[in-house]
Amino acid sequence: MNLDDLRERIDSLDSEIVRLLNERINVVLEIGDEKKKSGAEIYVPSREREVFDKIKSLNAGPLPDESAHAIYREIMSAALALETEMKIAYLGPEATFTHQAARNKFGVSVDYIPTGTISEVFDRVQNKSADYGVVPVENSTEGAVTHTFDQFATTPLKICAEIYLPISLTLLSTHPKEEVTLIFSKQEVFGQCRSWLGANMPNARLSP
């Protein structure tokens, strides 16, 4: 096959993919209607996990499993947004690690509400101005986030899913690190980077 033939084949496949995506969405909407009639939850994390596991088992490559997961994450996010006006509260501002975790869990099609505090996330879920909340629970270097656990102890809200997010931090400066004497960041970041800072910049002053 020449290049034009291959492109024509791609166009044909794209047409079929779009048709099947919409067919899938229509079935999801039917499921959503049945859930609403019975009062069942629209979003079911365990079912979502089953779908991801099934897609992984079906994927024979060359598409990497991570790519297949990302594609289906957004397919399901789009379907969820069509089923209901889903709002997700998270510890903001935008682009925080918690925001990244929320997007990894719910995709880009739902609505996100940044909050200034962990307690506000809980408040929004309790007063139903948000359907779900995403908050930090534990850090592998600094341990449990006590404020989050305090909220679980004093509210009726429960954990319905967990998200693991690798954390990567970067030191920014216009000078070589040997010349840096003062570092600004959050106290949590200093805790997470304690070993690296102690080994590489022991004389720098830390300012939260």
GROMACS .gro file of C-alpha atoms in nm:
model
  208
    1MET     CA    1   0.000   0.000   0.000
    2ASN     CA    2   0.124   0.350  -0.080
    3LEU     CA    3   0.097   0.655   0.146
    4ASP     CA    4  -0.240   0.764   0.010
    5ASP     CA    5  -0.381   0.416   0.062
    6LEU     CA    6  -0.257   0.411   0.421
    7ARG     CA    7  -0.407   0.752   0.493
    8GLU     CA    8  -0.736   0.639   0.346
    9ARG     CA    9  -0.723   0.339   0.577
   10ILE     CA   10  -0.661   0.571   0.873
   11ASP     CA   11  -0.959   0.785   0.773
   12SER     CA   12  -1.177   0.477   0.754
   13LEU     CA   13  -1.060   0.357   1.096
   14ASP     CA   14  -1.120   0.701   1.247
   15SER     CA   15  -1.476   0.700   1.116
   16GLU     CA   16  -1.537   0.362   1.275
   17ILE     CA   17  -1.375   0.466   1.603
   18VAL     CA   18  -1.594   0.777   1.628
   19ARG     CA   19  -1.905   0.573   1.549
   20LEU     CA   20  -1.818   0.315   1.814
   21LEU     CA   21  -1.734   0.583   2.071
   22ASN     CA   22  -2.077   0.738   2.030
   23GLU     CA   23  -2.239   0.396   2.042
   24ARG     CA   24  -2.056   0.331   2.369
   25ILE     CA   25  -2.166   0.670   2.506
   26ASN     CA   26  -2.529   0.593   2.423
   27VAL     CA   27  -2.508   0.268   2.619
   28VAL     CA   28  -2.348   0.453   2.911
   29LEU     CA   29  -2.632   0.706   2.906
   30GLU     CA   30  -2.885   0.421   2.919
   31ILE     CA   31  -2.701   0.282   3.221
   32GLY     CA   32  -2.708   0.627   3.377
   33ASP     CA   33  -3.085   0.649   3.330
   34GLU     CA   34  -3.130   0.312   3.500
   35LYS     CA   35  -2.908   0.420   3.789
   36LYS     CA   36  -3.109   0.739   3.837
   37LYS     CA   37  -3.434   0.541   3.843
   38SER     CA   38  -3.299   0.311   4.114
   39GLY     CA   39  -3.115   0.583   4.306
   40ALA     CA   40  -2.779   0.416   4.249
   41GLU     CA   41  -2.454   0.610   4.241
   42ILE     CA   42  -2.355   0.734   3.896
   43TYR     CA   43  -1.983   0.705   3.964
   44VAL     CA   44  -1.868   0.363   4.083
   45PRO     CA   45  -1.489   0.341   4.133
   46SER     CA   46  -1.489  -0.039   4.150
   47ARG     CA   47  -1.658  -0.065   3.810
   48GLU     CA   48  -1.414   0.188   3.668
   49ARG     CA   49  -1.126  -0.027   3.793
   50GLU     CA   50  -1.281  -0.332   3.624
   51VAL     CA   51  -1.293  -0.146   3.293
   52PHE     CA   52  -0.930  -0.040   3.318
   53ASP     CA   53  -0.822  -0.394   3.406
   54LYS     CA   54  -1.025  -0.534   3.116
   55ILE     CA   55  -0.872  -0.288   2.869
   56LYS     CA   56  -0.525  -0.380   2.990
   57SER     CA   57  -0.597  -0.750   2.942
   58LEU     CA   58  -0.732  -0.688   2.592
   59ASN     CA   59  -0.444  -0.469   2.481
   60ALA     CA   60  -0.203  -0.673   2.269
   61GLY     CA   61   0.004  -0.371   2.161
   62PRO     CA   62   0.187  -0.198   2.013
   63LEU     CA   63  -0.012   0.067   2.205
   64PRO     CA   64   0.143   0.086   2.556
   65ASP     CA   65  -0.087   0.001   2.847
   66GLU     CA   66  -0.033   0.349   2.991
   67SER     CA   67  -0.157   0.506   2.668
   68ALA     CA   68  -0.460   0.279   2.654
   69HIS     CA   69  -0.536   0.372   3.015
   70ALA     CA   70  -0.509   0.745   2.936
   71ILE     CA   71  -0.738   0.712   2.635
   72TYR     CA   72  -1.004   0.527   2.832
   73ARG     CA   73  -0.965   0.768   3.122
   74GLU     CA   74  -1.088   1.045   2.893
   75ILE     CA   75  -1.355   0.830   2.727
   76MET     CA   76  -1.502   0.756   3.069
   77SER     CA   77  -1.460   1.117   3.181
   78ALA     CA   78  -1.659   1.237   2.881
   79ALA     CA   79  -1.929   0.979   2.948
   80LEU     CA   80  -1.946   1.073   3.316
   81ALA     CA   81  -1.987   1.440   3.229
   82LEU     CA   82  -2.277   1.352   2.997
   83GLU     CA   83  -2.444   1.135   3.260
   84THR     CA   84  -2.440   1.406   3.525
   85GLU     CA   85  -2.296   1.751   3.595
   86MET     CA   86  -2.008   1.620   3.801
   87LYS     CA   87  -1.822   1.866   4.025
   88ILE     CA   88  -1.496   1.776   4.196
   89ALA     CA   89  -1.357   1.988   4.481
   90TYR     CA   90  -0.985   1.971   4.546
   91LEU     CA   91  -0.718   2.142   4.752
   92GLY     CA   92  -0.608   2.421   4.519
   93PRO     CA   93  -0.496   2.628   4.355
   94GLU     CA   94  -0.498   2.497   4.000
   95ALA     CA   95  -0.197   2.282   3.903
   96THR     CA   96  -0.127   2.163   4.257
   97PHE     CA   97  -0.042   1.798   4.308
   98THR     CA   98  -0.395   1.744   4.436
   99HIS     CA   99  -0.534   1.896   4.117
  100GLN     CA  100  -0.313   1.664   3.913
  101ALA     CA  101  -0.435   1.367   4.116
  102ALA     CA  102  -0.798   1.471   4.063
  103ARG     CA  103  -0.751   1.499   3.687
  104ASN     CA  104  -0.578   1.161   3.681
  105LYS     CA  105  -0.881   1.014   3.854
  106PHE     CA  106  -1.170   1.194   3.684
  107GLY     CA  107  -1.027   1.318   3.352
  108VAL     CA  108  -1.066   1.659   3.191
  109SER     CA  109  -1.438   1.658   3.111
  110VAL     CA  110  -1.578   1.710   3.461
  111ASP     CA  111  -1.588   2.042   3.648
  112TYR     CA  112  -1.321   2.118   3.907
  113ILE     CA  113  -1.353   2.349   4.207
  114PRO     CA  114  -1.027   2.464   4.369
  115THR     CA  115  -1.043   2.536   4.741
  116GLY     CA  116  -0.810   2.714   4.978
  117THR     CA  117  -0.816   2.456   5.257
  118ILE     CA  118  -0.871   2.086   5.315
  119SER     CA  119  -1.170   2.162   5.538
  120GLU     CA  120  -1.334   2.355   5.254
  121VAL     CA  121  -1.313   2.045   5.034
  122PHE     CA  122  -1.502   1.851   5.300
  123ASP     CA  123  -1.752   2.136   5.343
  124ARG     CA  124  -1.831   2.146   4.972
  125VAL     CA  125  -1.895   1.774   4.956
  126GLN     CA  126  -2.109   1.787   5.269
  127ASN     CA  127  -2.322   2.076   5.145
  128LYS     CA  128  -2.347   1.910   4.802
  129SER     CA  129  -2.187   2.194   4.608
  130ALA     CA  130  -1.938   1.926   4.498
  131ASP     CA  131  -2.001   1.560   4.424
  132TYR     CA  132  -1.658   1.438   4.531
  133GLY     CA  133  -1.353   1.583   4.699
  134VAL     CA  134  -0.986   1.509   4.646
  135VAL     CA  135  -0.750   1.574   4.937
  136PRO     CA  136  -0.395   1.469   5.027
  137VAL     CA  137  -0.391   1.182   5.275
  138GLU     CA  138  -0.034   1.063   5.302
  139ASN     CA  139   0.313   1.146   5.177
  140SER     CA  140   0.575   0.874   5.155
  141THR     CA  141   0.840   1.097   5.315
  142GLU     CA  142   0.640   1.312   5.556
  143GLY     CA  143   0.370   1.063   5.654
  144ALA     CA  144   0.001   1.128   5.715
  145VAL     CA  145  -0.167   1.461   5.648
  146THR     CA  146  -0.320   1.509   5.991
  147HIS     CA  147  -0.568   1.778   5.887
  148THR     CA  148  -0.727   1.537   5.641
  149PHE     CA  149  -0.759   1.264   5.903
  150ASP     CA  150  -0.907   1.516   6.147
  151GLN     CA  151  -1.177   1.595   5.892
  152PHE     CA  152  -1.258   1.227   5.843
  153ALA     CA  153  -1.289   1.193   6.220
  154THR     CA  154  -1.531   1.484   6.253
  155THR     CA  155  -1.746   1.446   5.939
  156PRO     CA  156  -1.959   1.161   5.802
  157LEU     CA  157  -1.765   1.152   5.474
  158LYS     CA  158  -1.585   0.835   5.372
  159ILE     CA  159  -1.302   0.740   5.138
  160CYS     CA  160  -1.438   0.589   4.816
  161ALA     CA  161  -1.118   0.567   4.608
  162GLU     CA  162  -0.746   0.629   4.635
  163ILE     CA  163  -0.501   0.789   4.396
  164TYR     CA  164  -0.125   0.738   4.392
  165LEU     CA  165   0.071   1.028   4.243
  166PRO     CA  166   0.450   1.041   4.198
  167ILE     CA  167   0.581   1.373   4.325
  168SER     CA  168   0.865   1.556   4.149
  169LEU     CA  169   0.998   1.893   4.265
  170THR     CA  170   1.238   2.134   4.095
  171LEU     CA  171   1.471   2.397   4.237
  172LEU     CA  172   1.460   2.716   4.027
  173SER     CA  173   1.731   2.981   4.031
  174THR     CA  174   1.914   3.220   3.801
  175HIS     CA  175   2.240   3.131   3.978
  176PRO     CA  176   2.436   2.809   4.028
  177LYS     CA  177   2.310   2.624   4.333
  178GLU     CA  178   2.643   2.685   4.506
  179GLU     CA  179   2.556   3.057   4.516
  180VAL     CA  180   2.204   3.014   4.650
  181THR     CA  181   2.173   3.123   5.013
  182LEU     CA  182   1.794   3.150   5.054
  183ILE     CA  183   1.522   2.915   4.929
  184PHE     CA  184   1.151   2.996   4.931
  185SER     CA  185   0.889   2.722   4.928
  186LYS     CA  186   0.619   2.557   5.139
  187GLN     CA  187   0.703   2.382   5.463
  188GLU     CA  188   0.574   2.054   5.320
  189VAL     CA  189   0.817   2.081   5.030
  190PHE     CA  190   1.110   2.140   5.262
  191GLY     CA  191   1.012   1.827   5.451
  192GLN     CA  192   0.989   1.622   5.133
  193CYS     CA  193   1.329   1.750   5.015
  194ARG     CA  194   1.502   1.745   5.353
  195SER     CA  195   1.761   1.482   5.262
  196TRP     CA  196   1.849   1.638   4.926
  197LEU     CA  197   1.874   1.988   5.069
  198GLY     CA  198   2.087   1.866   5.357
  199ALA     CA  199   2.326   1.690   5.122
  200ASN     CA  200   2.342   1.949   4.844
  201MET     CA  201   2.266   2.286   5.003
  202PRO     CA  202   2.338   2.255   5.375
  203ASN     CA  203   2.410   2.626   5.422
  204ALA     CA  204   2.104   2.764   5.243
  205ARG     CA  205   1.837   2.924   5.460
  206LEU     CA  206   1.485   2.789   5.411
  207SER     CA  207   1.193   3.032   5.414
  208PRO     CA  208   0.838   2.888   5.407
   0.00000   0.00000   0.00000
